Amino acid sequence: MFFTYLRRELRRRRKAALVVASGLALGIALVIVVNSVSSGMGKAQDKVLQSLYGLGTDMTVTKAATASASSSQQPRFQFDANNNDDSKTQSSDRVMVQGFTTLASTTVTKVAGQKGVSDAVGGLSLNVVKVDGQFTRGQFQQNQGSGTGGGNRQGGGTGAPQGEVTGGGANFNINAYTVYGTDVTKPALGPLTSSKITSGRTFTTSETNAKVVVADSAYAKEKKLKVGSTVTIKSVKYKVIGIATATSGDAAANLYIPLTQAQTLSGDKNKVTTIYVKATDSKQISAVKKTITSNVSGTTVTTSADLADTVSGSLSTASSLATSVGKWLSIAVLIAAFLVAGLLTSSAVSRRVREFGTLKALGWKSGRVTRQVVGEAIVNGLVGGVLGIALGLAGAYVVTAISPTLSASLGNSAGGGARAGGPGGGGFGGPGRQAAAKTLDVALTAPVNATTIGLAVGLAVAGGLIAGAFGGWRASRLRPADALRRVE
């Protein structure tokens, strides 16, 4: 009887039911779109941050660069001048640590032993300035009429030949690039995890001191490098074994070599610039940061949350809007939809006074009448939920299909700094990156997960219950006498 009466009433009052369901559908659809866009913002920001610190890294430990640099750190080049007929090309490399003051390799072990740390690995960021070209000695050309003859000695002449230096000069090129020394024994951590090997292979755990190199794809394209090519750094030849492409944004360095080789090139034996840390529990990162800061003095610990504060641009603006304005707007629309559904249901009960009064006169209890009204409202809510989910999925699909591009400007994190001789500074896990802010473009998507769908269903049921509560309360107060007074 309950379902039969329910079906008949909904069919008879389908216009009113559709109005109530549409109001709920609008609110639910807006909630789905806002939640999916917010999720997309989070993934876009995670993608930007992963381009800096790499997959699997929770925080980095560094030491800020000193304010002044010694003369030994300044880029100095020495060349011998060639004769005019000598076309020999000369070359000189200057390899410098960049970005941060070096830490002893023992610090890596100390950090790894802290409570809450799952693993830690060190890396050494280098800046290489290469100067090569021809440096030719000038030739002295004696003027005509000048010489050492006696006639020239009169009048206080010096007798020295008179003339000028002609020819000579320099024709050279300057090539600056970054090299990152990575610990090949722990490939799951470090700067190379923010890139994907697209050609060749990565390092093996046995190549701790091998003369091999992995090149960033953009740099390899610029220098026409491929797997099997040779790269010379400070007269040492390295074989290219792989090409890596950054998953998003810029690569951590132009070239990656084993850590021991990087330490040898720069003369910084048993030194690192950055320690990459993985926590045992991602929910305890703040506690681990506090522990490391307290127990490892003189260091700066940077987490992804710290770096997220430096992200600005349209991505940051859109994320703020989705988080604040978007959520509050969806909540306001949802509350309005619930109120409208409740008022419409209550109004419908007022128009059905004669019907409910007659049912009570025939023996229906107030509870049965209330259940009937609540049942109709819940069905309206479920219908609104289905419509809302359909509209929300359509809205999320449109956002993903359009995939608007958002820009993310990344500034320096604390502790970054430029060192003499090249760009340095501050990214989380990326001392090899430029100190100045850079802009990355990311595509926005709107993924819808099961949690969002479950939230929509819950809101639909809640909307039906709220509307049914309004109508049921009104229906329970009706008396059979009210129906008799309205009989014509």
XYZ file of C-alpha atoms in Angstrom:
488
model
C 0.000 0.000 0.000
C 2.824 2.388 0.921
C 4.683 2.034 -2.371
C 1.511 1.982 -4.456
C 0.292 5.222 -2.917
C 3.802 6.667 -3.201
C 4.059 5.888 -6.898
C 0.615 7.325 -7.645
C 1.238 10.537 -5.728
C 4.608 11.146 -7.367
C 3.121 10.554 -10.798
C 0.182 12.838 -10.049
C 2.412 15.577 -8.675
C 5.395 15.097 -10.981
C 5.780 18.810 -11.779
C 6.124 19.750 -8.125
C 8.431 16.741 -7.575
C 10.584 17.801 -10.517
C 10.939 21.327 -9.121
C 12.120 19.983 -5.755
C 14.485 17.484 -7.407
C 15.924 20.160 -9.733
C 16.755 22.454 -6.822
C 18.589 19.670 -5.032
C 20.291 18.622 -8.277
C 21.713 22.112 -8.795
C 23.244 22.217 -5.325
C 24.642 18.687 -5.577
C 26.093 19.335 -9.052
C 27.855 22.460 -7.814
C 29.331 20.539 -4.884
C 30.652 17.840 -7.249
C 32.207 20.367 -9.639
C 33.830 22.389 -6.850
C 35.213 19.256 -5.174
C 36.546 17.837 -8.432
C 38.153 21.155 -9.421
C 39.697 21.452 -5.953
C 41.084 17.921 -6.355
C 42.463 18.900 -9.751
C 44.099 21.974 -8.206
C 45.738 19.778 -5.590
C 47.062 17.387 -8.227
C 48.343 20.279 -10.352
C 50.172 21.742 -7.372
C 51.578 18.318 -6.466
C 52.803 17.999 -10.032
C 54.558 21.353 -9.787
C 56.174 20.425 -6.469
C 57.232 16.991 -7.731
C 59.097 18.711 -10.556
C 61.215 20.293 -7.834
C 61.791 17.638 -5.197
C 61.179 14.397 -7.065
C 58.946 11.452 -6.338
C 59.319 9.849 -2.924
C 61.050 12.781 -1.240
C 59.288 14.291 1.781
C 61.848 16.933 2.714
C 65.391 18.134 2.086
C 68.177 19.183 4.427
C 70.546 21.932 3.298
C 72.856 24.594 4.685
C 72.526 28.158 3.490
C 75.357 29.538 1.382
C 77.769 31.927 3.058
C 77.365 35.620 2.308
C 80.846 36.024 0.834
C 82.914 33.796 -1.388
C 86.678 33.337 -1.236
C 88.912 34.135 -4.170
C 89.333 30.427 -4.862
C 85.629 30.241 -5.625
C 85.783 32.981 -8.251
C 85.810 31.809 -11.885
C 89.397 32.289 -13.144
C 90.729 31.026 -16.462
C 94.340 30.925 -17.701
C 95.321 30.562 -21.351
C 98.564 30.754 -23.362
C 98.593 33.066 -26.363
C 99.230 31.388 -29.732
C 101.151 32.696 -32.727
C 99.246 34.122 -35.676
C 99.630 30.938 -37.677
C 98.586 28.701 -34.753
C 94.862 27.770 -34.925
C 94.908 25.520 -31.886
C 91.767 25.775 -29.762
C 92.208 26.035 -26.008
C 89.653 25.070 -23.403
C 89.276 25.498 -19.653
C 86.535 24.361 -17.249
C 85.658 25.847 -13.912
C 83.634 23.503 -11.665
C 81.996 25.068 -8.601
C 79.544 23.968 -5.956
C 76.391 26.018 -6.312
C 73.316 26.847 -4.325
C 74.271 25.880 -0.777
C 77.224 25.443 1.553
C 78.433 21.856 1.504
C 77.671 19.388 4.261
C 79.852 16.490 5.334
C 78.716 13.115 4.027
C 78.505 11.968 7.631
C 75.557 14.335 8.010
C 73.600 12.058 5.673
C 74.111 9.160 8.077
C 73.176 11.355 11.023
C 69.948 12.492 9.359
C 69.082 8.921 8.359
C 69.351 7.883 12.003
C 66.784 10.400 13.250
C 63.425 9.196 14.560
C 60.776 9.045 11.844
C 63.255 8.970 8.936
C 62.874 6.031 6.580
C 65.853 6.817 4.343
C 68.183 9.668 3.413
C 70.521 10.225 0.488
C 72.961 13.003 -0.403
C 73.514 14.893 -3.626
C 76.043 17.460 -4.868
C 74.990 20.312 -7.144
C 77.669 21.780 -9.397
C 77.874 24.645 -11.843
C 80.343 24.269 -14.717
C 81.596 27.241 -16.743
C 83.471 26.162 -19.852
C 85.516 28.639 -21.905
C 87.042 27.508 -25.195
C 88.390 29.254 -28.271
C 91.520 30.782 -29.839
C 93.733 33.325 -28.118
C 96.242 34.832 -30.596
C 99.339 36.880 -29.738
C 99.593 40.287 -31.434
C 102.528 41.246 -33.695
C 104.700 44.368 -33.307
C 104.884 46.458 -36.499
C 107.760 49.022 -36.637
C 107.009 52.416 -38.129
C 108.912 53.428 -41.287
C 111.851 55.732 -40.638
C 112.228 54.687 -37.045
C 115.209 52.695 -35.894
C 118.411 52.749 -33.917
C 120.592 54.725 -36.378
C 122.882 57.541 -35.171
C 120.713 60.230 -36.735
C 117.893 59.233 -34.491
C 120.006 59.583 -31.380
C 120.395 63.364 -31.774
C 117.999 65.661 -30.078
C 117.728 63.439 -27.033
C 116.114 60.491 -28.837
C 116.010 57.193 -26.989
C 116.934 55.079 -29.967
C 114.085 52.625 -29.210
C 112.138 51.341 -32.226
C 108.816 53.045 -32.749
C 105.682 51.143 -33.877
C 102.454 49.466 -32.743
C 101.058 46.046 -31.972
C 98.663 44.766 -34.627
C 96.565 41.665 -34.937
C 96.004 39.240 -32.116
C 92.926 39.005 -29.924
C 90.583 36.360 -28.686
C 87.675 34.432 -30.144
C 86.066 32.187 -27.547
C 82.775 30.777 -26.372
C 81.358 30.505 -22.852
C 79.127 27.577 -21.991
C 77.595 27.354 -18.503
C 75.634 24.276 -17.433
C 74.697 22.390 -14.290
C 75.845 18.961 -13.153
C 74.292 16.976 -10.331
C 76.088 14.256 -8.457
C 73.572 11.627 -7.386
C 73.937 8.623 -5.113
C 73.440 5.746 -7.531
C 73.118 3.211 -4.704
C 69.705 4.641 -3.765
C 67.837 5.365 -7.019
C 64.464 5.797 -5.242
C 65.581 9.142 -3.771
C 67.327 12.159 -5.220
C 66.890 14.708 -8.022
C 66.707 12.172 -10.834
C 63.373 10.871 -9.505
C 61.666 13.993 -10.881
C 62.578 12.842 -14.413
C 61.773 9.778 -16.484
C 64.323 7.873 -18.569
C 63.083 8.151 -22.165
C 66.130 6.720 -23.898
C 68.876 4.393 -22.773
C 69.075 3.514 -19.099
C 69.678 5.010 -15.674
C 72.616 4.298 -13.358
C 73.185 0.875 -11.872
C 74.016 0.532 -8.182
C 77.537 -0.634 -9.074
C 78.428 2.540 -11.023
C 79.384 4.514 -7.916
C 82.567 5.870 -9.541
C 81.936 5.138 -13.210
C 82.531 7.774 -15.894
C 78.941 7.725 -17.136
C 76.341 10.460 -17.410
C 72.578 10.813 -17.832
C 71.602 13.932 -19.803
C 68.417 15.964 -19.520
C 66.427 15.725 -22.754
C 66.248 19.506 -23.317
C 70.011 19.882 -22.852
C 70.687 16.801 -24.978
C 68.608 18.266 -27.794
C 70.432 21.587 -27.561
C 73.874 19.970 -27.595
C 72.853 17.150 -29.960
C 73.670 14.442 -27.455
C 72.368 10.900 -27.638
C 72.991 7.578 -25.937
C 76.607 6.657 -26.669
C 77.817 10.254 -27.043
C 80.742 11.586 -25.031
C 80.662 14.591 -22.709
C 83.919 16.132 -21.473
C 83.985 17.874 -18.100
C 87.314 19.239 -16.859
C 89.220 16.999 -19.291
C 87.343 13.901 -18.050
C 85.290 12.066 -20.667
C 81.885 10.664 -19.682
C 79.740 8.335 -21.746
C 76.057 9.200 -22.115
C 74.076 6.145 -20.993
C 70.591 7.656 -20.845
C 68.355 10.602 -21.664
C 65.944 11.802 -18.942
C 62.866 13.957 -19.428
C 61.452 16.026 -16.566
C 57.929 14.891 -15.694
C 56.910 18.549 -15.343
C 58.698 21.860 -15.256
C 62.471 22.077 -15.456
C 64.965 19.338 -14.746
C 67.100 19.480 -11.601
C 70.260 19.693 -13.725
C 71.536 19.441 -17.277
C 73.715 16.417 -16.530
C 73.686 13.743 -13.814
C 76.800 11.837 -12.810
C 77.669 9.514 -9.899
C 78.179 11.387 -6.622
C 81.796 10.268 -6.216
C 82.675 11.628 -9.663
C 81.025 14.967 -8.848
C 82.981 15.216 -5.611
C 86.218 14.519 -7.494
C 85.521 17.135 -10.175
C 84.808 19.884 -7.648
C 87.441 18.844 -5.131
C 84.786 18.406 -2.445
C 85.539 14.899 -1.276
C 82.898 13.453 1.052
C 80.736 16.561 0.683
C 77.101 17.064 -0.371
C 74.890 20.113 -0.854
C 71.478 18.520 -0.364
C 70.159 15.606 1.666
C 66.910 14.061 0.407
C 64.797 12.572 3.191
C 61.892 10.136 3.133
C 59.753 9.900 6.268
C 58.366 6.637 7.612
C 54.916 8.234 7.902
C 53.798 11.036 5.590
C 51.476 12.307 8.324
C 54.407 12.916 10.676
C 56.500 15.102 8.377
C 56.223 18.163 10.626
C 57.426 16.169 13.639
C 60.344 14.718 11.645
C 61.290 18.200 10.451
C 61.335 19.439 14.044
C 63.489 16.492 15.130
C 66.073 17.011 12.373
C 66.223 20.756 12.960
C 66.797 20.179 16.663
C 69.385 17.389 16.401
C 71.318 18.428 13.268
C 72.448 21.967 13.975
C 73.204 24.535 11.293
C 70.882 23.030 8.701
C 67.661 24.111 7.030
C 64.889 21.555 6.600
C 62.405 22.242 3.802
C 59.203 20.266 3.271
C 56.768 20.273 0.377
C 54.375 22.302 2.521
C 57.059 24.978 2.930
C 57.632 25.092 -0.804
C 53.899 25.230 -1.525
C 53.864 28.639 0.174
C 56.165 29.948 -2.550
C 53.811 28.949 -5.385
C 51.996 31.933 -6.846
C 50.397 32.858 -10.142
C 47.058 31.800 -11.633
C 47.352 28.299 -10.097
C 47.605 29.755 -6.602
C 44.783 32.231 -7.272
C 42.485 29.580 -8.727
C 43.296 27.212 -5.878
C 42.420 29.878 -3.325
C 39.157 30.623 -5.110
C 38.231 26.942 -5.298
C 39.116 26.434 -1.653
C 37.378 29.486 -0.206
C 34.859 31.112 -2.539
C 33.949 27.920 -4.417
C 33.286 25.832 -1.325
C 31.355 28.559 0.445
C 29.295 29.156 -2.704
C 28.469 25.462 -3.021
C 27.516 25.301 0.666
C 25.279 28.369 0.300
C 23.559 26.972 -2.797
C 23.123 23.589 -1.104
C 21.543 25.142 1.998
C 19.259 27.210 -0.207
C 18.286 24.083 -2.141
C 17.487 22.231 1.096
C 15.373 25.135 2.375
C 13.507 25.485 -0.921
C 12.863 21.739 -1.013
C 11.557 21.844 2.559
C 9.338 24.854 1.936
C 7.960 23.392 -1.291
C 7.212 20.097 0.453
C 5.536 21.936 3.342
C 3.535 24.019 0.874
C 2.458 20.874 -0.945
C 1.220 19.427 2.347
C -0.858 22.564 2.915
C -2.549 22.011 -0.418
C -3.267 18.392 0.528
C -5.074 19.139 3.797
C -8.316 17.565 2.602
C -6.483 14.465 1.362
C -4.569 13.842 4.586
C -7.541 14.756 6.760
C -9.696 12.237 4.933
C -7.003 9.563 5.300
C -6.910 10.213 9.034
C -10.699 10.008 9.192
C -10.409 6.608 7.485
C -8.082 5.381 10.210
C -4.553 6.419 9.155
C -2.359 7.246 12.101
C -0.306 10.456 12.168
C 2.886 8.386 11.952
C 1.703 6.686 8.767
C 0.877 10.017 7.167
C 4.279 11.370 8.186
C 6.080 8.327 6.753
C 4.200 8.775 3.505
C 5.326 12.409 3.198
C 8.916 11.596 4.174
C 8.980 8.722 1.669
C 7.893 11.033 -1.134
C 10.528 13.608 -0.111
C 13.316 10.996 -0.024
C 12.378 9.782 -3.504
C 12.488 13.395 -4.697
C 15.907 13.735 -3.063
C 17.225 10.585 -4.740
C 15.930 11.776 -8.110
C 17.640 15.108 -7.454
C 20.809 13.216 -6.505
C 20.823 11.278 -9.781
C 20.283 14.495 -11.759
C 22.911 16.294 -9.689
C 25.486 13.559 -10.192
C 24.817 13.603 -13.929
C 25.182 17.414 -14.067
C 28.272 17.330 -11.855
C 29.967 14.665 -13.963
C 29.125 16.647 -17.093
C 30.617 19.804 -15.557
C 33.781 17.981 -14.467
C 34.105 16.424 -17.931
C 33.847 19.868 -19.563
C 36.604 21.235 -17.286
C 38.852 18.264 -18.083
C 38.088 18.481 -21.817
C 38.883 22.187 -21.946
C 41.865 21.626 -19.635
C 42.666 25.288 -18.995
C 46.338 26.074 -18.512
C 47.358 27.614 -15.214
C 50.727 29.168 -14.484
C 52.640 28.563 -11.282
C 55.407 30.957 -10.305
C 57.955 29.380 -8.000
C 60.047 31.572 -5.746
C 63.007 30.773 -3.543
C 62.643 28.626 -0.468
C 64.361 29.499 2.747
C 68.047 28.859 2.768
C 68.572 29.300 -0.936
C 71.210 31.567 -2.249
C 73.359 32.225 -5.242
C 76.959 31.443 -5.092
C 79.645 33.234 -7.019
C 80.143 32.025 -10.487
C 76.671 30.928 -11.455
C 73.039 30.642 -10.647
C 72.149 28.950 -7.458
C 69.413 28.853 -5.065
C 66.544 27.587 -3.862
C 64.178 24.909 -4.756
C 63.086 22.147 -2.464
C 65.583 19.485 -3.408
C 66.740 21.549 -6.301
C 69.789 23.632 -5.523
C 70.677 23.287 -9.149
C 67.715 25.367 -10.129
C 67.732 29.058 -10.840
C 67.587 31.383 -7.868
C 65.137 33.647 -9.617
C 61.498 32.760 -9.688
C 60.401 30.675 -12.635
C 57.022 29.971 -14.160
C 55.597 26.560 -14.984
C 52.427 25.870 -16.949
C 50.168 23.033 -15.824
C 46.901 21.779 -17.280
C 43.909 21.720 -14.942
C 41.754 18.599 -14.730
C 38.687 17.822 -12.610
C 38.883 14.189 -11.461
C 35.779 12.754 -9.767
C 36.404 10.000 -7.249
C 34.152 7.589 -5.399
C 34.238 9.767 -2.281
C 32.698 12.653 -4.195
C 29.947 10.423 -5.591
C 29.261 9.070 -2.103
C 29.051 12.639 -0.809
C 26.518 13.453 -3.521
C 24.341 10.467 -2.606
C 24.540 11.423 1.060
C 23.516 14.981 0.278
C 20.588 13.724 -1.805
C 19.298 11.577 1.053
C 19.900 14.409 3.527
C 17.993 16.814 1.304
C 15.079 14.386 1.117
C 15.057 13.908 4.884
C 15.129 17.654 5.528
C 12.296 18.268 3.070
C 10.369 15.309 4.528
C 10.876 16.650 8.048
C 9.243 19.943 7.056
C 6.327 18.259 5.340
C 5.930 15.448 7.877
C 5.773 17.876 10.789
C 3.063 19.829 8.994
C 1.120 16.694 8.043
C 1.207 15.263 11.573
C -0.578 18.353 12.916
C -3.575 18.004 10.594
C -6.943 16.943 12.079
C -9.827 15.207 10.298
C -12.026 18.199 11.156
C -9.805 20.387 8.930
C -10.592 18.156 5.983
C -14.383 18.240 6.697
C -14.361 22.029 6.756
C -12.850 22.055 3.245
C -15.395 19.648 1.723
C -17.517 21.553 -0.775
